[in-house]
Amino acid sequence: MKPQQRHRGRMFRICKPPAPAGFTLLEVLVAMVVIGVVLLAAMRGAISLTNSAHDLRTKLLAVLTAENRIQELRLAGGALALGVNRADCDQSGVRFVCEQSIQQTPNPFFRRVQVRVLNSDLGAEREYALLMTVLPTTGG
């Protein structure tokens, strides 16, 4: 039974004030901070994946460029001149610098060929591919 109270000859029921509905301002602010931190972490992850995909594509193109250069030397046949040669080489719209080094081997009929593919789009020059092989030469 609910407690009752008399007031000027009338009987009134004492009721509890209604419980507040909803959230307080502090609870809403804390929830917004938590959501902001979660979204920030998700954005960092997405940006990291995007950068990784771009680097992977650039590395793939660099390896293809180095393989193409070695195949060009192989198909050219003939004498391979000793020394280092740098040249611009583009692949699928990406600018690379190819550094080709041809060195002697103990066998005079073969040359050691090393091709480095560099890219400087992000500022400092960075090596994306390095391939090395031994090719026959006609000059001794």
GROMACS .gro file of C-alpha atoms in nm:
model
  140
    1MET     CA    1   0.000   0.000   0.000
    2LYS     CA    2   0.125   0.345  -0.086
    3PRO     CA    3   0.183   0.598   0.189
    4GLN     CA    4  -0.071   0.875   0.207
    5GLN     CA    5  -0.056   1.226   0.347
    6ARG     CA    6  -0.323   1.459   0.465
    7HIS     CA    7  -0.330   1.816   0.337
    8ARG     CA    8  -0.605   2.054   0.448
    9GLY     CA    9  -0.846   1.782   0.498
   10ARG     CA   10  -0.779   1.603   0.173
   11MET     CA   11  -0.601   1.282   0.124
   12PHE     CA   12  -0.305   1.281  -0.126
   13ARG     CA   13  -0.084   1.004  -0.238
   14ILE     CA   14   0.288   1.065  -0.215
   15CYS     CA   15   0.447   0.978  -0.547
   16LYS     CA   16   0.811   0.955  -0.632
   17PRO     CA   17   0.924   1.199  -0.895
   18PRO     CA   18   0.958   1.031  -1.234
   19ALA     CA   19   1.301   0.886  -1.315
   20PRO     CA   20   1.485   1.100  -1.570
   21ALA     CA   21   1.461   0.952  -1.920
   22GLY     CA   22   1.758   0.955  -2.159
   23PHE     CA   23   2.126   1.016  -2.110
   24THR     CA   24   2.312   1.289  -1.929
   25LEU     CA   25   2.535   1.529  -2.118
   26LEU     CA   26   2.846   1.368  -1.969
   27GLU     CA   27   2.743   1.022  -2.089
   28VAL     CA   28   2.684   1.154  -2.441
   29LEU     CA   29   3.025   1.327  -2.446
   30VAL     CA   30   3.205   1.014  -2.328
   31ALA     CA   31   3.027   0.809  -2.596
   32MET     CA   32   3.127   1.060  -2.863
   33VAL     CA   33   3.493   1.050  -2.751
   34VAL     CA   34   3.494   0.669  -2.766
   35ILE     CA   35   3.337   0.670  -3.113
   36GLY     CA   36   3.590   0.931  -3.228
   37VAL     CA   37   3.885   0.722  -3.110
   38VAL     CA   38   3.747   0.411  -3.283
   39LEU     CA   39   3.691   0.601  -3.609
   40LEU     CA   40   4.041   0.749  -3.593
   41ALA     CA   41   4.192   0.403  -3.553
   42ALA     CA   42   3.985   0.275  -3.845
   43MET     CA   43   4.100   0.562  -4.066
   44ARG     CA   44   4.465   0.500  -3.980
   45GLY     CA   45   4.421   0.136  -4.073
   46ALA     CA   46   4.257   0.227  -4.404
   47ILE     CA   47   4.532   0.476  -4.488
   48SER     CA   48   4.797   0.217  -4.404
   49LEU     CA   49   4.633  -0.036  -4.637
   50THR     CA   50   4.614   0.221  -4.916
   51ASN     CA   51   4.985   0.306  -4.878
   52SER     CA   52   5.076  -0.063  -4.874
   53ALA     CA   53   4.879  -0.124  -5.194
   54HIS     CA   54   5.054   0.170  -5.364
   55ASP     CA   55   5.399   0.046  -5.255
   56LEU     CA   56   5.316  -0.306  -5.372
   57ARG     CA   57   5.212  -0.178  -5.715
   58THR     CA   58   5.529   0.032  -5.744
   59LYS     CA   59   5.747  -0.265  -5.642
   60LEU     CA   60   5.575  -0.490  -5.897
   61LEU     CA   61   5.633  -0.236  -6.174
   62ALA     CA   62   5.998  -0.196  -6.067
   63VAL     CA   63   6.059  -0.572  -6.085
   64LEU     CA   64   5.898  -0.583  -6.429
   65THR     CA   65   6.124  -0.297  -6.540
   66ALA     CA   66   6.437  -0.475  -6.415
   67GLU     CA   67   6.335  -0.802  -6.581
   68ASN     CA   68   6.267  -0.618  -6.907
   69ARG     CA   69   6.612  -0.458  -6.898
   70ILE     CA   70   6.783  -0.793  -6.840
   71GLN     CA   71   6.582  -0.949  -7.125
   72GLU     CA   72   6.684  -0.661  -7.354
   73LEU     CA   73   7.051  -0.731  -7.277
   74ARG     CA   74   7.001  -1.104  -7.325
   75LEU     CA   75   6.826  -1.058  -7.661
   76ALA     CA   76   7.081  -0.803  -7.783
   77GLY     CA   77   7.352  -1.069  -7.765
   78GLY     CA   78   7.695  -0.940  -7.856
   79ALA     CA   79   7.952  -0.785  -7.632
   80LEU     CA   80   7.846  -0.641  -7.297
   81ALA     CA   81   8.050  -0.331  -7.219
   82LEU     CA   82   8.181  -0.313  -6.864
   83GLY     CA   83   8.069  -0.027  -6.642
   84VAL     CA   84   7.773   0.142  -6.478
   85ASN     CA   85   7.494   0.306  -6.673
   86ARG     CA   86   7.199   0.511  -6.537
   87ALA     CA   87   6.894   0.590  -6.745
   88ASP     CA   88   6.535   0.697  -6.694
   89CYS     CA   89   6.287   0.420  -6.751
   90ASP     CA   90   5.909   0.448  -6.725
   91GLN     CA   91   5.669   0.166  -6.659
   92SER     CA   92   5.292   0.212  -6.666
   93GLY     CA   93   5.312   0.583  -6.591
   94VAL     CA   94   5.559   0.550  -6.301
   95ARG     CA   95   5.900   0.715  -6.343
   96PHE     CA   96   6.198   0.502  -6.247
   97VAL     CA   97   6.574   0.531  -6.278
   98CYS     CA   98   6.744   0.212  -6.393
   99GLU     CA   99   7.103   0.160  -6.287
  100GLN     CA  100   7.275  -0.116  -6.482
  101SER     CA  101   7.611  -0.250  -6.373
  102ILE     CA  102   7.811  -0.492  -6.588
  103GLN     CA  103   8.118  -0.652  -6.429
  104GLN     CA  104   8.373  -0.915  -6.520
  105THR     CA  105   8.358  -1.272  -6.397
  106PRO     CA  106   8.642  -1.522  -6.362
  107ASN     CA  107   8.524  -1.672  -6.692
  108PRO     CA  108   8.593  -1.421  -6.974
  109PHE     CA  109   8.291  -1.545  -7.171
  110PHE     CA  110   8.039  -1.432  -6.910
  111ARG     CA  111   7.950  -1.100  -6.749
  112ARG     CA  112   7.778  -1.034  -6.418
  113VAL     CA  113   7.481  -0.801  -6.480
  114GLN     CA  114   7.307  -0.619  -6.197
  115VAL     CA  115   7.002  -0.398  -6.253
  116ARG     CA  116   6.873  -0.167  -5.980
  117VAL     CA  117   6.544   0.017  -6.020
  118LEU     CA  118   6.509   0.336  -5.816
  119ASN     CA  119   6.221   0.576  -5.763
  120SER     CA  120   6.230   0.921  -5.606
  121ASP     CA  121   5.860   1.018  -5.611
  122LEU     CA  122   5.847   1.039  -5.231
  123GLY     CA  123   6.155   1.260  -5.197
  124ALA     CA  124   6.467   1.054  -5.130
  125GLU     CA  125   6.573   0.801  -5.390
  126ARG     CA  126   6.454   0.454  -5.290
  127GLU     CA  127   6.547   0.115  -5.436
  128TYR     CA  128   6.242  -0.088  -5.538
  129ALA     CA  129   6.408  -0.375  -5.726
  130LEU     CA  130   6.751  -0.535  -5.758
  131LEU     CA  131   6.805  -0.822  -6.001
  132MET     CA  132   7.133  -0.993  -6.078
  133THR     CA  133   7.225  -1.249  -6.341
  134VAL     CA  134   7.516  -1.379  -6.547
  135LEU     CA  135   7.497  -1.338  -6.925
  136PRO     CA  136   7.721  -1.472  -7.200
  137THR     CA  137   7.923  -1.228  -7.404
  138THR     CA  138   8.084  -1.262  -7.745
  139GLY     CA  139   8.371  -1.025  -7.665
  140GLY     CA  140   8.654  -1.155  -7.444
   0.00000   0.00000   0.00000
